PDB file of C-alpha atoms in Angstrom:
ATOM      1  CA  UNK A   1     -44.544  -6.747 -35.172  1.00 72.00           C
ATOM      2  CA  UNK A   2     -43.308  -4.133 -33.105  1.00 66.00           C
ATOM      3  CA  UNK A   3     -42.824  -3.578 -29.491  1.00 67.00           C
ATOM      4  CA  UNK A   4     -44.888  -1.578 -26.935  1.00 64.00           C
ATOM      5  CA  UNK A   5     -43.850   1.818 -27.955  1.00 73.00           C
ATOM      6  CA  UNK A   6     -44.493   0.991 -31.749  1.00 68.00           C
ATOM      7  CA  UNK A   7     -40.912   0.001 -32.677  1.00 76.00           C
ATOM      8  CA  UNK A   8     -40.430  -2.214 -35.634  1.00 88.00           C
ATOM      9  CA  UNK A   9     -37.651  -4.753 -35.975  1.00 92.00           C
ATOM     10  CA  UNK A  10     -36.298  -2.135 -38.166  1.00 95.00           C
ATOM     11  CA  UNK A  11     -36.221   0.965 -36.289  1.00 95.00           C
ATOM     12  CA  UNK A  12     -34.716  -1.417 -33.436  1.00 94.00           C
ATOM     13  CA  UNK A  13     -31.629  -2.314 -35.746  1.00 96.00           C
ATOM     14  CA  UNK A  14     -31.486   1.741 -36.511  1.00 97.00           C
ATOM     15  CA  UNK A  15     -31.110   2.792 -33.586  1.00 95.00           C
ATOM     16  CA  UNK A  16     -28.130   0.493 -32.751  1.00 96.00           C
ATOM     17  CA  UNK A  17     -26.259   1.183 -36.601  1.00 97.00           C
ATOM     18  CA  UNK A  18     -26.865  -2.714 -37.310  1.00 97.00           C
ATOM     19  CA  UNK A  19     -26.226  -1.997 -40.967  1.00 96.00           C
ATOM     20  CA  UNK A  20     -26.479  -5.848 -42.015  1.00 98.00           C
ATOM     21  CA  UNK A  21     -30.202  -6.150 -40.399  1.00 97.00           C
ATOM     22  CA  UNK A  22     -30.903  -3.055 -41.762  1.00 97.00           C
ATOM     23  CA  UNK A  23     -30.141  -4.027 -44.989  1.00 97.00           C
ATOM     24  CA  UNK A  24     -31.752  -7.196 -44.810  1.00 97.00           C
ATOM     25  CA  UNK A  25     -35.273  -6.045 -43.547  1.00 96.00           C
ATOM     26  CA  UNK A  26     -35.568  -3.549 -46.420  1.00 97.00           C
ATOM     27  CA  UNK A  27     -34.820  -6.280 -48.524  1.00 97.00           C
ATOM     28  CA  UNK A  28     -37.708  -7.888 -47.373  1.00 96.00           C
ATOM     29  CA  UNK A  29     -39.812  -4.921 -47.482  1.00 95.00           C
ATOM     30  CA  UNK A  30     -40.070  -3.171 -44.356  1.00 94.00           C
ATOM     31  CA  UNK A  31     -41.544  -0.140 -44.621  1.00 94.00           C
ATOM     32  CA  UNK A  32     -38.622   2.777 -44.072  1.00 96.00           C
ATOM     33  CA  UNK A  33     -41.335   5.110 -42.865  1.00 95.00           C
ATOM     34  CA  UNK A  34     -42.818   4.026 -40.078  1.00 93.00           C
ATOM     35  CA  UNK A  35     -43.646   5.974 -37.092  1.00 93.00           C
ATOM     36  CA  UNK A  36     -43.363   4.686 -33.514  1.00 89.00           C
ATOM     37  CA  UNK A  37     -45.562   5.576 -30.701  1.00 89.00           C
ATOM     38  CA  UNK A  38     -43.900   9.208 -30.974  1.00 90.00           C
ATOM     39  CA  UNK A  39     -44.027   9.668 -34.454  1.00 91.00           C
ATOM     40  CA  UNK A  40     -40.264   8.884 -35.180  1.00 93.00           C
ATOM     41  CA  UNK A  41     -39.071   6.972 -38.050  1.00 95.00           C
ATOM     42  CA  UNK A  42     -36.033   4.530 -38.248  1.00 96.00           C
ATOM     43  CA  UNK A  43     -33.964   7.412 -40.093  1.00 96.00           C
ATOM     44  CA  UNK A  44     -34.907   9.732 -37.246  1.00 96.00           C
ATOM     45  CA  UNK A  45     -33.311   7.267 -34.502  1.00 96.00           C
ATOM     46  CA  UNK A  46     -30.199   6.608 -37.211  1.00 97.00           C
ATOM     47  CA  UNK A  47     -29.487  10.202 -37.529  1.00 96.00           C
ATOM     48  CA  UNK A  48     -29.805  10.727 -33.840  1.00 94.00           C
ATOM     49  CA  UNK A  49     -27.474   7.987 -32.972  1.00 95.00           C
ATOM     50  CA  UNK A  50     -24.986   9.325 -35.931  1.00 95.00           C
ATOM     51  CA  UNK A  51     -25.055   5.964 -37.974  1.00 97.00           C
ATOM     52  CA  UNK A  52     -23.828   7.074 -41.254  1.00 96.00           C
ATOM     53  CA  UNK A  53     -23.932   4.127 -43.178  1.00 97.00           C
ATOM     54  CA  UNK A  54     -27.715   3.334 -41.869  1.00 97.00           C
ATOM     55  CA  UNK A  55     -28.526   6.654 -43.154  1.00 97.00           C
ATOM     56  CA  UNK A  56     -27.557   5.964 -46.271  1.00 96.00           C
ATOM     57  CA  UNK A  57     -29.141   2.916 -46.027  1.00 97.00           C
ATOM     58  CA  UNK A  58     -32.539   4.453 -45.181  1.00 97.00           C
ATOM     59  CA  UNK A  59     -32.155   7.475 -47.430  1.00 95.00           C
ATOM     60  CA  UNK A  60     -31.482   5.069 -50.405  1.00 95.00           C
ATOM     61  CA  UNK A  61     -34.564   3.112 -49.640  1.00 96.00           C
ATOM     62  CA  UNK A  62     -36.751   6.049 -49.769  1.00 94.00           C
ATOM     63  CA  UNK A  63     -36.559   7.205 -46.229  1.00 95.00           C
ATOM     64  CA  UNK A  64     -38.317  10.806 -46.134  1.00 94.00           C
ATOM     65  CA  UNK A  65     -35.747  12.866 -43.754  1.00 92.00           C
ATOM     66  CA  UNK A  66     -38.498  15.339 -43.281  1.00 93.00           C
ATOM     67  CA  UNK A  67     -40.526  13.088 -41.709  1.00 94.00           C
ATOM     68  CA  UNK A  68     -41.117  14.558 -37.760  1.00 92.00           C
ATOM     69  CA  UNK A  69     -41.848  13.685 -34.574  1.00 93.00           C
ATOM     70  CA  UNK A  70     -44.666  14.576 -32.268  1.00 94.00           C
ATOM     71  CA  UNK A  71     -41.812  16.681 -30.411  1.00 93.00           C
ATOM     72  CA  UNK A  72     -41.124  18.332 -33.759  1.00 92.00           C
ATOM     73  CA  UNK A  73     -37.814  16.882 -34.160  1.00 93.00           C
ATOM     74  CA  UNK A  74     -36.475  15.975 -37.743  1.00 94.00           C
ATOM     75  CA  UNK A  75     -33.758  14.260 -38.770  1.00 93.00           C
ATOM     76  CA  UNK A  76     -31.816  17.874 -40.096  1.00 93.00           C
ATOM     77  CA  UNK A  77     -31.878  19.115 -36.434  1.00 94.00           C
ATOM     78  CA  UNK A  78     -30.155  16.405 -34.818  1.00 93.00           C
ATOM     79  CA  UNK A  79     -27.339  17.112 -37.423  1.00 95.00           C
ATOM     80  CA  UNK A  80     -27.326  20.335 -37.086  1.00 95.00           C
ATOM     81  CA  UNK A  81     -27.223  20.221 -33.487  1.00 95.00           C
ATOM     82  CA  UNK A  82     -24.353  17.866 -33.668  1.00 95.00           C
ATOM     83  CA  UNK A  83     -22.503  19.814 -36.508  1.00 94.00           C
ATOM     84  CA  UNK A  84     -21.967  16.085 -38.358  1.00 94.00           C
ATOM     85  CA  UNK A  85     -20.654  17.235 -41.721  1.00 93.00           C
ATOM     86  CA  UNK A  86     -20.707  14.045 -43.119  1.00 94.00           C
ATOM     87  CA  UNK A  87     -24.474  12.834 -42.086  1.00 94.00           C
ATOM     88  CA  UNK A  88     -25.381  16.538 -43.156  1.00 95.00           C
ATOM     89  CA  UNK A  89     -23.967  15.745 -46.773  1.00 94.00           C
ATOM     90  CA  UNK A  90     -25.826  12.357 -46.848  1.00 93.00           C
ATOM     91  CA  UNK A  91     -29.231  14.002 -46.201  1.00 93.00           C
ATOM     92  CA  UNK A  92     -28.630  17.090 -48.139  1.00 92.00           C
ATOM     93  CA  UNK A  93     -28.078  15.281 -51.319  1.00 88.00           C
ATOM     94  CA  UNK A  94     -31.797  15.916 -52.598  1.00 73.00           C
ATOM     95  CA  UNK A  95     -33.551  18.863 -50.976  1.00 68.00           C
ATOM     96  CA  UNK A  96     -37.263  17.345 -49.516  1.00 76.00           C
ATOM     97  CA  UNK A  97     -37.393  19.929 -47.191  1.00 87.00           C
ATOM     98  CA  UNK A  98     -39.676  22.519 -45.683  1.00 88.00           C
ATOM     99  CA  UNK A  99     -38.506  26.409 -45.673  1.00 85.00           C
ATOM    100  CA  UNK A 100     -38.929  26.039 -42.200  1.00 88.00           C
ATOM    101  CA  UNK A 101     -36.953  23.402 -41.492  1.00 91.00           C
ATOM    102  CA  UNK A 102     -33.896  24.783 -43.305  1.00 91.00           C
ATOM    103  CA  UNK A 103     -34.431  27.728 -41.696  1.00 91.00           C
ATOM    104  CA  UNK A 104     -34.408  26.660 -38.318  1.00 93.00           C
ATOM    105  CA  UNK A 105     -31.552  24.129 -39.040  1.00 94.00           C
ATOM    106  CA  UNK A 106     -29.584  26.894 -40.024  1.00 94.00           C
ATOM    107  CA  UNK A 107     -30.314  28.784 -36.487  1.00 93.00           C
ATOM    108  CA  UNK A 108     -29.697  25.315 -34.386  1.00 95.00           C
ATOM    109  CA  UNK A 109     -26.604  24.920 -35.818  1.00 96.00           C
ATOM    110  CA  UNK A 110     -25.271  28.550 -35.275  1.00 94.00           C
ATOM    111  CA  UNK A 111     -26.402  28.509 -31.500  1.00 93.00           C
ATOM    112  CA  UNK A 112     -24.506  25.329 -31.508  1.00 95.00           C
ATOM    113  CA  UNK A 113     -21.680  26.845 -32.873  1.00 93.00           C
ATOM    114  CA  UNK A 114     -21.555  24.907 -35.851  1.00 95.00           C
ATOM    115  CA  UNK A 115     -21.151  27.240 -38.783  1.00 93.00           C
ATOM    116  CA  UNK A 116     -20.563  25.037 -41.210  1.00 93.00           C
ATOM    117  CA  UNK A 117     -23.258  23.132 -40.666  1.00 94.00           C
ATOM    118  CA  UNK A 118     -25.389  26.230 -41.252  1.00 93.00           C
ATOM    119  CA  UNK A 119     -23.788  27.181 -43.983  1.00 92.00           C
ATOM    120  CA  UNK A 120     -24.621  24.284 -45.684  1.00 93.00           C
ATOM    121  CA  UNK A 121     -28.162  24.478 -44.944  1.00 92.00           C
ATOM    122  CA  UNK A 122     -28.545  27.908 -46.031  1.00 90.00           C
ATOM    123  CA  UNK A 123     -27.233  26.619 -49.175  1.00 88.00           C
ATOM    124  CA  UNK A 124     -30.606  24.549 -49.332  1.00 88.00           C
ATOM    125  CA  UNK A 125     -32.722  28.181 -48.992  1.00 84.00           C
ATOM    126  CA  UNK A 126     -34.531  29.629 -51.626  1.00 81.00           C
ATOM    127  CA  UNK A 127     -33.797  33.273 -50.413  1.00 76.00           C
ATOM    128  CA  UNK A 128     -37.218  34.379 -51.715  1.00 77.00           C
ATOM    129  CA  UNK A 129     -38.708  31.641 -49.062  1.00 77.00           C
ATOM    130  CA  UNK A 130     -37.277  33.077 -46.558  1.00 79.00           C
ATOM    131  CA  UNK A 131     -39.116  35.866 -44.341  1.00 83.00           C
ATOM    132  CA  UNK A 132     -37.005  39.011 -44.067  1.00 82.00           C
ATOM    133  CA  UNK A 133     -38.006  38.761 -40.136  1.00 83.00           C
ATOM    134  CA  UNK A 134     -36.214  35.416 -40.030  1.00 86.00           C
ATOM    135  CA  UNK A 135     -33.609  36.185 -42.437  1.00 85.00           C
ATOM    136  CA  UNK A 136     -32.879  39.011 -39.713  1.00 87.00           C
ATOM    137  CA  UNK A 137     -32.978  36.829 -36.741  1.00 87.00           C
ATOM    138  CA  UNK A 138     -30.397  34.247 -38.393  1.00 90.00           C
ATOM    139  CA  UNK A 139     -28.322  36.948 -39.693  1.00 90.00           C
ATOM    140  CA  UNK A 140     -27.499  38.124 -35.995  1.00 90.00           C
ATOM    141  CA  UNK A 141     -27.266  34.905 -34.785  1.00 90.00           C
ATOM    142  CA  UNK A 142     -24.721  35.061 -37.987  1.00 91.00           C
ATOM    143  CA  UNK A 143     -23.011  37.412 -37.135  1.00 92.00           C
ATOM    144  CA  UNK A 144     -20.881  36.273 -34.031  1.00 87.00           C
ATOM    145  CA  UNK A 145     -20.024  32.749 -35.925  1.00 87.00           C
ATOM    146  CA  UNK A 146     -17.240  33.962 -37.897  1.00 84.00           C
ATOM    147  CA  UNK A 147     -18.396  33.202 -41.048  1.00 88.00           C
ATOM    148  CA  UNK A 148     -18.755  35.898 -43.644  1.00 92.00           C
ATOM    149  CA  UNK A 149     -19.983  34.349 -46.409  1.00 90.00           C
ATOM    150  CA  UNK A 150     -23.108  33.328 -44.588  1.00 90.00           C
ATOM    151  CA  UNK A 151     -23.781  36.952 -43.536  1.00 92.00           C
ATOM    152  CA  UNK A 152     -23.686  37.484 -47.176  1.00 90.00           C
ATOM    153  CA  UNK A 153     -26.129  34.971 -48.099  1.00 86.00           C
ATOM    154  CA  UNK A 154     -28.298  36.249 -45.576  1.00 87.00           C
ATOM    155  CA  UNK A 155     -28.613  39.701 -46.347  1.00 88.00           C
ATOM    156  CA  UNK A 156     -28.826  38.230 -49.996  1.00 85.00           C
ATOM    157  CA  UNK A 157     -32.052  36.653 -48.368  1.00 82.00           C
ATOM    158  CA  UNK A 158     -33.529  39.751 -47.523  1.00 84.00           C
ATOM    159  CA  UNK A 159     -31.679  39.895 -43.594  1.00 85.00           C
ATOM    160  CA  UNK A 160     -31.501  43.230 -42.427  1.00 86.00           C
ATOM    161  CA  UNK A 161     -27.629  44.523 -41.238  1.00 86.00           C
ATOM    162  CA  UNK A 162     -29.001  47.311 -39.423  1.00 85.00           C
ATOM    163  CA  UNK A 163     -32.397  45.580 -37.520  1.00 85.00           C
ATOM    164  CA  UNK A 164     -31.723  45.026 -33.406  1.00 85.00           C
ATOM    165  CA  UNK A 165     -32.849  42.670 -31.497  1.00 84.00           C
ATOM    166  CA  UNK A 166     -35.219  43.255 -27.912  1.00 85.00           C
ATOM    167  CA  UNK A 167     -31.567  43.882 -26.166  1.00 88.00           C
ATOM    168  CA  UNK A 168     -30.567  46.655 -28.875  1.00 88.00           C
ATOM    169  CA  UNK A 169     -27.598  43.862 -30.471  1.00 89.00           C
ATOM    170  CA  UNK A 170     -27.207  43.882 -34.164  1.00 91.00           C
ATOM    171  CA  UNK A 171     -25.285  41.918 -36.033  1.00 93.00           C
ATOM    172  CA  UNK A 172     -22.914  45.018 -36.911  1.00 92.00           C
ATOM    173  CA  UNK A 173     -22.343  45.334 -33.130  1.00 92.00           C
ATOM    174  CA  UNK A 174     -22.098  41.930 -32.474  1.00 92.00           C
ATOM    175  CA  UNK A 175     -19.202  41.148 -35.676  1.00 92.00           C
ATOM    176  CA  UNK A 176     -17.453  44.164 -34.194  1.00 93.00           C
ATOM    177  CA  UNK A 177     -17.400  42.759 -30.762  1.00 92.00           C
ATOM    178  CA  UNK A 178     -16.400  39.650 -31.456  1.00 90.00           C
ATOM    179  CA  UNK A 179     -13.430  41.591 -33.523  1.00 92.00           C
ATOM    180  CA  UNK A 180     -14.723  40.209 -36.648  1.00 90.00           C
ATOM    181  CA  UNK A 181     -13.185  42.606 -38.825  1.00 94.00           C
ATOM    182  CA  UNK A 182     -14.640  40.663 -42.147  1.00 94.00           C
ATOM    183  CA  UNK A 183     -18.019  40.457 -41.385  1.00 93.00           C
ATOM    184  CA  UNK A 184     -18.074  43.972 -40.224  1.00 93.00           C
ATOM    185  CA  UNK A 185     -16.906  44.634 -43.797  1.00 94.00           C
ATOM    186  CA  UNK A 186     -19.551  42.407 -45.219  1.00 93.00           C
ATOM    187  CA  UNK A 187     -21.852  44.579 -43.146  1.00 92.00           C
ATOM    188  CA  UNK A 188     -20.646  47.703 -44.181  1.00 90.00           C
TER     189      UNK A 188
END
């Protein structure tokens, strides 16, 4: 049964990181991908609550992390938002995802100022999938996190060093203000 916003007796024991009722349930064959009345899933509310070992759990059982919500949210942007290296690794272990979701991971997690998180998920890319307008976009957004190697891998991806945003910023301005003197180099 579930309750009256479509929860299931699994998703409830999600949300709260009850690993032991988790476990249990799928045992007895709940169904890992269930949506609620707003299209989440059990993995969805594990990930958001950062309940690692529930995750797993889910994951394991056949949980799809690219399962999303009516509001669009997916498991891999509540990590990336959060920056959690360890649930990252757990759902990054086989790559079900959409370009787009990577993609946009990868810029939620540098506005968060999580650059390892994004590098992570650019990792995930196929560079060929990957717009050269958005490669741009992330690239700039790149730029100002520090992190040379992922300025690397986006200009690998077809991200443009000298392309300016609507305020005139590119990312060679914005590595040199932020006295970046490796990524300007990259950029270079």
């Amino acid at each position: 049964g579930t309750n009256d916003r479509g929860q299931t007796a699994l998703t409830a024991a999600a949300v709260r990181g009850h690993g032991e009722v988790v476990d249990y349930l799928i045992a007895r064959g709940a169904e890992v991908n269930l949506r609620d009345a707003e299209g989440s899933t059990s993995l969805i509310y594990a990930v958001a609550n950062g309940h690692i070992g529930v995750v797993e759990t889910l994951v394991e059982a056949g949980a799809d992390p690219a399962m999303a919500n009516e509001r669009g949210d997916y498991a891999l942007r509540f990590v990336a938002d959060a920056g959690d290296a360890e649930l990252l690794s757990v759902l990054l272990r086989e790559n079900h995802y959409p370009a787009a979701q990577l993609t946009e991971s990868v810029k939620i997690a540098l506005n968060a100022g999580h650059p390892e998180a994004a590098e992570a998920l650019m990792d995930q890319v196929e560079p060929a999938a990957m717009p050269e307008a958005v490669a741009s976009e992330i690239l700039l957004l790149a730029a100002q996190s520090g992190s040379p190697s992922l300025v690397e891998s986006l200009i690998a991806a077809g991200g443009a060093p000298a392309a300016s945003d609507e305020f005139g910023q590119s990312p060679l301005l914005v590595a040199a203000s932020f006295n970046d003197v490796e990524t300007v180099d990259v950029l270079l």
